Short mmCIF file of C-alpha atoms in Angstrom, two decimals:
data_model
loop_
_atom_site.label_atom_id
_atom_site.label_comp_id
_atom_site.label_asym_id
_atom_site.label_seq_id
_atom_site.Cartn_x
_atom_site.Cartn_y
_atom_site.Cartn_z
CA UNK J 29 16.34 54.11 -24.93
CA UNK J 30 15.74 50.86 -23.18
CA UNK J 31 14.28 52.68 -20.12
CA UNK J 32 12.08 54.69 -22.57
CA UNK J 33 10.79 51.49 -24.08
CA UNK J 34 9.88 50.13 -20.66
CA UNK J 35 7.92 53.37 -19.92
CA UNK J 36 6.25 53.13 -23.28
CA UNK J 37 5.15 49.52 -22.73
CA UNK J 38 3.81 50.33 -19.30
CA UNK J 39 1.65 53.20 -20.56
CA UNK J 40 0.55 51.21 -23.55
CA UNK J 41 -0.72 48.50 -21.16
CA UNK J 42 -2.77 51.20 -19.42
CA UNK J 43 -4.05 52.90 -22.56
CA UNK J 44 -5.31 49.47 -24.02
CA UNK J 45 -7.63 49.29 -21.04
CA UNK J 46 -9.37 52.63 -21.67
CA UNK J 47 -13.12 51.85 -22.00
CA UNK J 48 -14.03 54.71 -24.46
CA UNK J 49 -12.96 53.63 -28.12
CA UNK J 50 -12.16 57.21 -29.22
CA UNK J 51 -9.99 58.02 -26.23
CA UNK J 52 -8.28 54.68 -26.39
CA UNK J 53 -7.56 55.24 -30.10
CA UNK J 54 -6.00 58.79 -29.23
CA UNK J 55 -3.96 57.22 -26.39
CA UNK J 56 -2.54 54.33 -28.38
CA UNK J 57 -2.01 56.60 -31.39
CA UNK J 58 0.27 58.90 -29.35
CA UNK J 59 2.21 55.97 -28.18
CA UNK J 60 2.54 54.41 -31.70
CA UNK J 61 3.16 57.46 -33.82
CA UNK J 62 4.99 59.90 -31.46
CA UNK J 63 7.80 57.72 -30.18
CA UNK J 64 10.39 60.06 -31.64
CA UNK J 65 9.01 62.83 -29.46
CA UNK J 66 9.07 60.60 -26.39
CA UNK J 67 12.75 59.62 -26.99
CA UNK J 68 13.51 63.25 -27.71
CA UNK J 69 12.01 64.40 -24.44
CA UNK J 70 13.96 61.58 -22.47
CA UNK J 71 17.21 62.85 -24.11
CA UNK J 72 17.15 65.80 -21.68
CA UNK J 73 18.24 63.32 -19.05
CA UNK J 74 21.88 63.83 -20.36
CA UNK J 75 21.81 67.49 -19.02
CA UNK J 76 22.30 66.79 -15.36
CA UNK J 77 25.78 65.38 -14.11
CA UNK J 78 24.13 62.07 -13.13
CA UNK J 79 21.39 60.12 -14.80
CA UNK J 80 18.17 60.15 -13.01
CA UNK J 81 15.49 57.50 -13.63
CA UNK J 82 12.80 59.58 -12.03
CA UNK J 83 13.64 62.41 -14.33
CA UNK J 84 13.38 60.09 -17.40
CA UNK J 85 10.02 58.71 -16.31
CA UNK J 86 8.72 62.41 -15.78
CA UNK J 87 9.92 63.56 -19.12
CA UNK J 88 8.31 60.63 -20.91
CA UNK J 89 5.09 60.95 -19.04
CA UNK J 90 4.87 64.72 -19.52
CA UNK J 91 5.53 64.52 -23.28
CA UNK J 92 2.96 61.58 -23.47
CA UNK J 93 0.38 63.91 -21.92
CA UNK J 94 1.04 66.58 -24.49
CA UNK J 95 0.91 64.16 -27.47
CA UNK J 96 -2.29 62.46 -26.14
CA UNK J 97 -4.01 65.70 -25.60
CA UNK J 98 -2.99 66.98 -29.09
CA UNK J 99 -4.75 63.90 -30.55
CA UNK J 100 -7.89 64.38 -28.51
CA UNK J 101 -8.06 68.07 -29.15
CA UNK J 102 -7.74 67.43 -32.86
CA UNK J 103 -10.37 64.77 -32.92
CA UNK J 104 -12.82 67.01 -31.00
CA UNK J 105 -11.98 70.29 -32.65
CA UNK J 106 -15.65 70.80 -33.23
CA UNK J 107 -16.20 70.89 -29.33
CA UNK J 108 -14.47 74.36 -29.37
CA UNK J 109 -11.71 76.14 -27.58
CA UNK J 110 -13.21 75.65 -24.15
CA UNK J 111 -12.70 71.85 -24.52
CA UNK J 112 -9.14 72.31 -25.59
CA UNK J 113 -8.26 74.65 -22.67
CA UNK J 114 -9.89 72.22 -20.20
CA UNK J 115 -8.02 69.28 -21.56
CA UNK J 116 -4.65 71.17 -21.43
CA UNK J 117 -5.11 72.02 -17.74
CA UNK J 118 -3.52 68.60 -17.36
CA UNK J 119 -0.23 70.06 -18.64
CA UNK J 120 -0.24 72.63 -15.89
CA UNK J 121 -1.53 70.41 -13.03
CA UNK J 122 1.04 67.80 -13.85
CA UNK J 123 3.80 70.11 -12.69
CA UNK J 124 2.02 71.74 -9.69
CA UNK J 125 1.35 69.03 -7.11
CA UNK J 126 -0.47 71.43 -4.70
CA UNK J 127 -3.36 72.38 -6.87
CA UNK J 128 -6.64 70.14 -7.31
CA UNK J 129 -6.90 67.94 -10.25
CA UNK J 130 -9.59 69.17 -12.64
CA UNK J 131 -12.19 67.42 -14.65
CA UNK J 132 -10.26 67.42 -17.86
CA UNK J 133 -13.18 65.91 -19.87
CA UNK J 134 -15.80 68.44 -18.79
CA UNK J 135 -16.47 69.67 -22.43
CA UNK J 136 -15.21 66.61 -24.16
CA UNK J 137 -17.54 64.54 -26.34
CA UNK J 138 -16.01 61.37 -24.80
CA UNK J 139 -15.22 60.98 -21.08
CA UNK J 140 -14.47 57.53 -19.89
CA UNK J 141 -10.64 56.95 -19.98
CA UNK J 142 -10.60 54.62 -17.06
CA UNK J 143 -8.34 57.09 -15.14
CA UNK J 144 -5.60 57.09 -17.78
CA UNK J 145 -4.97 60.84 -17.92
CA UNK J 146 -5.12 61.20 -14.17
CA UNK J 147 -2.61 58.45 -13.72
CA UNK J 148 -0.22 60.39 -16.09
CA UNK J 149 -0.73 63.60 -14.16
CA UNK J 150 -0.18 61.85 -10.81
CA UNK J 151 2.93 60.19 -11.99
CA UNK J 152 4.40 63.45 -13.17
CA UNK J 153 3.55 65.15 -9.78
CA UNK J 154 5.23 62.40 -7.89
CA UNK J 155 8.45 62.43 -10.05
CA UNK J 156 8.49 66.28 -9.86
CA UNK J 157 8.77 66.20 -6.05
CA UNK J 158 11.60 63.72 -6.22
CA UNK J 159 13.83 66.21 -8.08
CA UNK J 160 16.26 67.70 -5.56
CA UNK J 161 16.02 71.32 -6.88
CA UNK J 162 12.49 71.38 -8.15
CA UNK J 163 11.51 74.26 -5.73
CA UNK J 164 13.96 76.40 -7.69
CA UNK J 165 12.23 75.88 -11.00
CA UNK J 166 8.68 75.19 -9.96
CA UNK J 167 7.19 78.72 -10.59
CA UNK J 168 8.95 79.08 -13.98
CA UNK J 169 8.01 75.56 -15.06
CA UNK J 170 4.37 76.12 -14.23
CA UNK J 171 4.42 79.44 -16.08
CA UNK J 172 5.79 77.71 -19.20
CA UNK J 173 3.31 74.97 -18.89
CA UNK J 174 0.42 77.59 -18.71
CA UNK J 175 1.55 78.88 -22.11
CA UNK J 176 0.97 75.50 -23.64
CA UNK J 177 -2.81 76.24 -23.50
CA UNK J 178 -2.20 78.05 -26.77
CA UNK J 179 -2.25 74.52 -28.20
CA UNK J 180 -6.03 74.68 -27.76
CA UNK J 181 -6.22 77.50 -30.29
CA UNK J 182 -4.26 75.63 -33.03
CA UNK J 183 -7.06 73.18 -33.88
CA UNK J 184 -9.69 75.82 -34.47
CA UNK J 185 -11.01 74.81 -37.89
CA UNK J 186 -11.58 78.34 -38.89
CA UNK J 187 -8.27 80.01 -40.09
CA UNK J 188 -9.18 83.66 -39.63
CA UNK J 189 -10.72 83.13 -36.27
CA UNK J 190 -7.80 80.93 -35.28
CA UNK J 191 -5.11 83.46 -36.34
CA UNK J 192 -6.98 86.30 -34.66
CA UNK J 193 -7.18 84.36 -31.41
CA UNK J 194 -3.39 83.63 -31.61
CA UNK J 195 -2.52 87.19 -32.33
CA UNK J 196 -4.58 88.29 -29.36
CA UNK J 197 -2.90 85.60 -27.17
CA UNK J 198 0.60 86.79 -28.06
CA UNK J 199 -0.37 90.43 -27.36
CA UNK J 200 -1.48 89.41 -23.85
CA UNK J 201 1.50 87.17 -23.13
CA UNK J 202 4.23 89.18 -24.77
CA UNK J 203 3.13 92.91 -24.76
CA UNK J 204 5.42 95.16 -26.68
CA UNK J 205 7.37 92.31 -28.39
CA UNK J 206 8.60 93.56 -31.83
CA UNK J 207 11.61 91.26 -32.55
CA UNK J 208 9.62 88.10 -33.14
CA UNK J 209 6.45 87.73 -35.10
CA UNK J 210 3.16 86.74 -33.50
CA UNK J 211 3.07 83.38 -35.26
CA UNK J 212 6.59 82.63 -34.20
CA UNK J 213 5.98 83.44 -30.49
CA UNK J 214 2.73 81.35 -30.47
CA UNK J 215 4.46 78.63 -32.36
CA UNK J 216 7.40 78.57 -29.85
CA UNK J 217 4.98 78.47 -26.94
CA UNK J 218 3.59 75.14 -28.29
CA UNK J 219 6.93 73.36 -27.90
CA UNK J 220 7.75 71.76 -24.51
CA UNK J 221 11.56 72.13 -24.77
CA UNK J 222 11.83 74.88 -22.09
CA UNK J 223 9.88 72.79 -19.65
CA UNK J 224 11.99 69.67 -20.33
CA UNK J 225 15.19 71.79 -19.76
CA UNK J 226 13.88 73.22 -16.47
CA UNK J 227 12.95 69.81 -15.24
CA UNK J 228 16.46 68.51 -16.16
CA UNK J 229 18.07 71.36 -14.28
CA UNK J 230 15.92 70.52 -11.29
CA UNK J 231 17.57 67.21 -11.07
CA UNK J 232 20.93 68.96 -10.28
CA UNK J 233 21.80 69.42 -6.56
CA UNK J 234 23.27 72.80 -7.43
CA UNK J 235 21.16 74.96 -9.87
CA UNK J 236 21.83 78.70 -9.81
CA UNK J 237 19.36 81.39 -10.81
CA UNK J 238 21.86 82.63 -13.47
CA UNK J 239 22.10 79.18 -14.99
CA UNK J 240 18.34 78.90 -15.18
CA UNK J 241 17.91 82.39 -16.67
CA UNK J 242 20.72 81.77 -19.32
CA UNK J 243 19.22 78.53 -20.37
CA UNK J 244 15.67 79.90 -20.64
CA UNK J 245 16.86 82.73 -22.87
CA UNK J 246 18.34 80.08 -25.29
CA UNK J 247 15.41 77.74 -25.25
CA UNK J 248 12.68 80.39 -25.58
CA UNK J 249 11.98 81.48 -28.17
CA UNK J 250 15.11 80.19 -30.06
CA UNK J 251 15.21 76.43 -29.61
CA UNK J 252 11.47 76.11 -29.19
CA UNK J 253 10.78 77.96 -32.31
CA UNK J 254 13.17 75.79 -34.20
CA UNK J 255 11.32 72.68 -32.95
CA UNK J 256 7.97 74.03 -34.00
CA UNK J 257 9.15 75.21 -37.45
CA UNK J 258 10.79 71.84 -38.23
CA UNK J 259 7.72 70.01 -37.04
CA UNK J 260 5.80 72.16 -39.48
CA UNK J 261 8.25 71.73 -42.16
CA UNK J 262 8.08 67.93 -42.18
CA UNK J 263 4.25 68.05 -41.80
CA UNK J 264 3.51 70.64 -44.47
CA UNK J 265 2.09 68.26 -47.09
CA UNK J 266 -0.07 66.55 -44.42
CA UNK J 267 -1.29 69.89 -43.13
CA UNK J 268 -2.36 70.99 -46.64
CA UNK J 269 -4.14 67.75 -47.28
CA UNK J 270 -6.00 67.94 -43.94
CA UNK J 271 -6.43 71.76 -43.86
CA UNK J 272 -4.48 71.78 -40.60
CA UNK J 273 -2.67 74.80 -39.17
CA UNK J 274 0.75 75.14 -40.63
CA UNK J 275 3.15 77.50 -38.75
CA UNK J 276 5.70 77.51 -41.62
CA UNK J 277 2.96 78.63 -44.16
CA UNK J 278 2.83 82.04 -42.41
CA UNK J 279 6.11 82.98 -43.97
CA UNK J 280 5.70 84.77 -47.29
CA UNK J 281 7.41 82.02 -49.38
CA UNK J 282 9.44 78.83 -48.99
CA UNK J 283 12.77 80.64 -49.67
CA UNK J 284 12.32 83.11 -46.77
CA UNK J 285 11.17 80.35 -44.50
CA UNK J 286 14.17 78.35 -45.15
CA UNK J 287 16.52 81.36 -44.67
CA UNK J 288 14.75 82.27 -41.28
CA UNK J 289 14.68 78.76 -40.05
CA UNK J 290 18.33 78.09 -40.98
CA UNK J 291 19.28 81.38 -39.24
CA UNK J 292 17.45 80.25 -36.15
CA UNK J 293 19.11 76.90 -36.07
CA UNK J 294 22.61 78.35 -36.37
CA UNK J 295 21.97 81.02 -33.75
CA UNK J 296 20.40 78.58 -31.24
CA UNK J 297 23.31 76.09 -31.56
CA UNK J 298 25.79 78.86 -31.04
CA UNK J 299 23.88 80.10 -28.03
CA UNK J 300 23.61 76.62 -26.60
CA UNK J 301 27.44 76.20 -26.80
CA UNK J 302 27.84 79.11 -24.39
CA UNK J 303 25.69 77.64 -21.64
CA UNK J 304 27.19 75.86 -18.74
CA UNK J 305 27.81 72.31 -19.89
CA UNK J 306 26.93 73.75 -23.37
CA UNK J 307 28.15 70.60 -25.25
CA UNK J 308 25.32 68.62 -23.62
CA UNK J 309 22.68 71.26 -24.69
CA UNK J 310 24.17 71.16 -28.22
CA UNK J 311 23.74 67.37 -28.47
CA UNK J 312 20.11 67.74 -27.42
CA UNK J 313 19.48 70.39 -29.90
CA UNK J 314 21.41 68.59 -32.73
CA UNK J 315 19.52 65.38 -32.06
CA UNK J 316 16.16 67.28 -32.24
CA UNK J 317 17.09 68.84 -35.66
CA UNK J 318 18.43 65.62 -37.01
CA UNK J 319 15.24 63.69 -35.85
CA UNK J 320 12.96 66.05 -37.89
CA UNK J 321 15.26 66.15 -40.86
CA UNK J 322 15.64 62.27 -40.98
CA UNK J 323 11.94 61.76 -41.73
CA UNK J 324 10.79 60.53 -45.07
CA UNK J 325 8.94 63.78 -45.95
CA UNK J 326 12.15 65.79 -45.30
CA UNK J 327 14.09 63.53 -47.67
CA UNK J 328 11.79 63.48 -50.55
CA UNK J 329 13.67 64.55 -53.87
CA UNK J 330 12.11 67.94 -54.06
CA UNK J 331 12.93 68.70 -50.46
CA UNK J 332 16.30 67.04 -50.04
CA UNK J 333 18.39 70.07 -50.91
CA UNK J 334 16.51 72.31 -48.45
CA UNK J 335 16.77 69.73 -45.62
CA UNK J 336 20.54 69.44 -46.30
CA UNK J 337 20.78 73.20 -45.97
CA UNK J 338 18.96 73.17 -42.66
CA UNK J 339 21.08 70.33 -41.47
CA UNK J 340 24.27 72.18 -42.40
CA UNK J 341 23.01 75.22 -40.45
CA UNK J 342 23.06 72.94 -37.39
CA UNK J 343 26.79 72.35 -37.70
CA UNK J 344 28.87 69.19 -37.64
CA UNK J 345 27.02 67.49 -34.78
CA UNK J 346 23.66 67.66 -36.67
CA UNK J 347 25.32 66.42 -39.90
CA UNK J 348 26.88 63.48 -37.97
CA UNK J 349 23.62 62.68 -36.35
CA UNK J 350 21.42 62.78 -39.36
CA UNK J 351 22.29 59.41 -40.91
CA UNK J 352 22.33 57.87 -37.32
CA UNK J 353 18.76 59.05 -36.68
CA UNK J 354 17.79 57.84 -40.26
CA UNK J 355 18.99 54.25 -39.33
CA UNK J 356 17.17 54.55 -35.98
CA UNK J 357 13.93 55.49 -37.72
CA UNK J 358 14.20 52.56 -40.12
CA UNK J 359 15.05 50.18 -37.33
CA UNK J 360 12.04 51.25 -35.25
CA UNK J 361 9.72 51.62 -38.35
CA UNK J 362 9.19 55.38 -37.63
CA UNK J 363 10.45 56.75 -40.96
CA UNK J 364 7.40 59.08 -41.42
CA UNK J 365 6.80 59.97 -37.77
#
């Protein structure tokens, strides 16, 4: 966490110098309000046998790109999907050092970021090439990053048009899929957990194809879907107030949503245990679940029982971490983040 704090401070210093006011606010907002997500990304550093500072810096910078772009895309939703897709090219190019860097602000209402986004992309590229097994995961991680462009569809202010676009996207990306609903698949694709996991495996000198394949099957859609639905669960009131897209609202009712998410949590934790060094994957998953369920919105009186049920679905590790993460939130003044 000390190393994450150093990275956050360094990027905050650059963000404060962004000339354009709107972009500067979005960059600083991501650093101020998305700290739990940055620490959560950095936690994937525990997966390799040895700690790797370049991996930590990569994970923090990549997550910061995602949160920064989400803020900008939301602010400029009126600019259309083309703007969102152009912005989110940064998430692909940050992990593919051989392709040219695009003009990310081509369709954006504000353009002068003083080179901030390019610096983040270039930092990710440099750190990727330092990972000893990056060549083994490069194709897969770029593929996963390309799916994050679905984020551009989430901020469409017209619900019917947005849902139709998400359905069409799922039909193209996952033809013939019948086990998971369209909104669950599109939701899972918005979470960067699979990318973080692949980058962590790339830091290992020995990284087999079977290990990569087994881990991908656990993280997508399973754990990625858990992350998205818990994020939607804690933000539900805010999404209603702002007319934002709520993934959890696609379930027929709250009872079925709780049942489905609880089942996903239990299944994902059990599957994670069976991976190589499964206990480390479980710690990552349990921390993520406890992080969401330790927020103020999850602990409101009317939601406390449901949050407790979801925590119990995550097993003993999640229940142990829940009060610890609550104390962490209070200490860092991140209770509602």
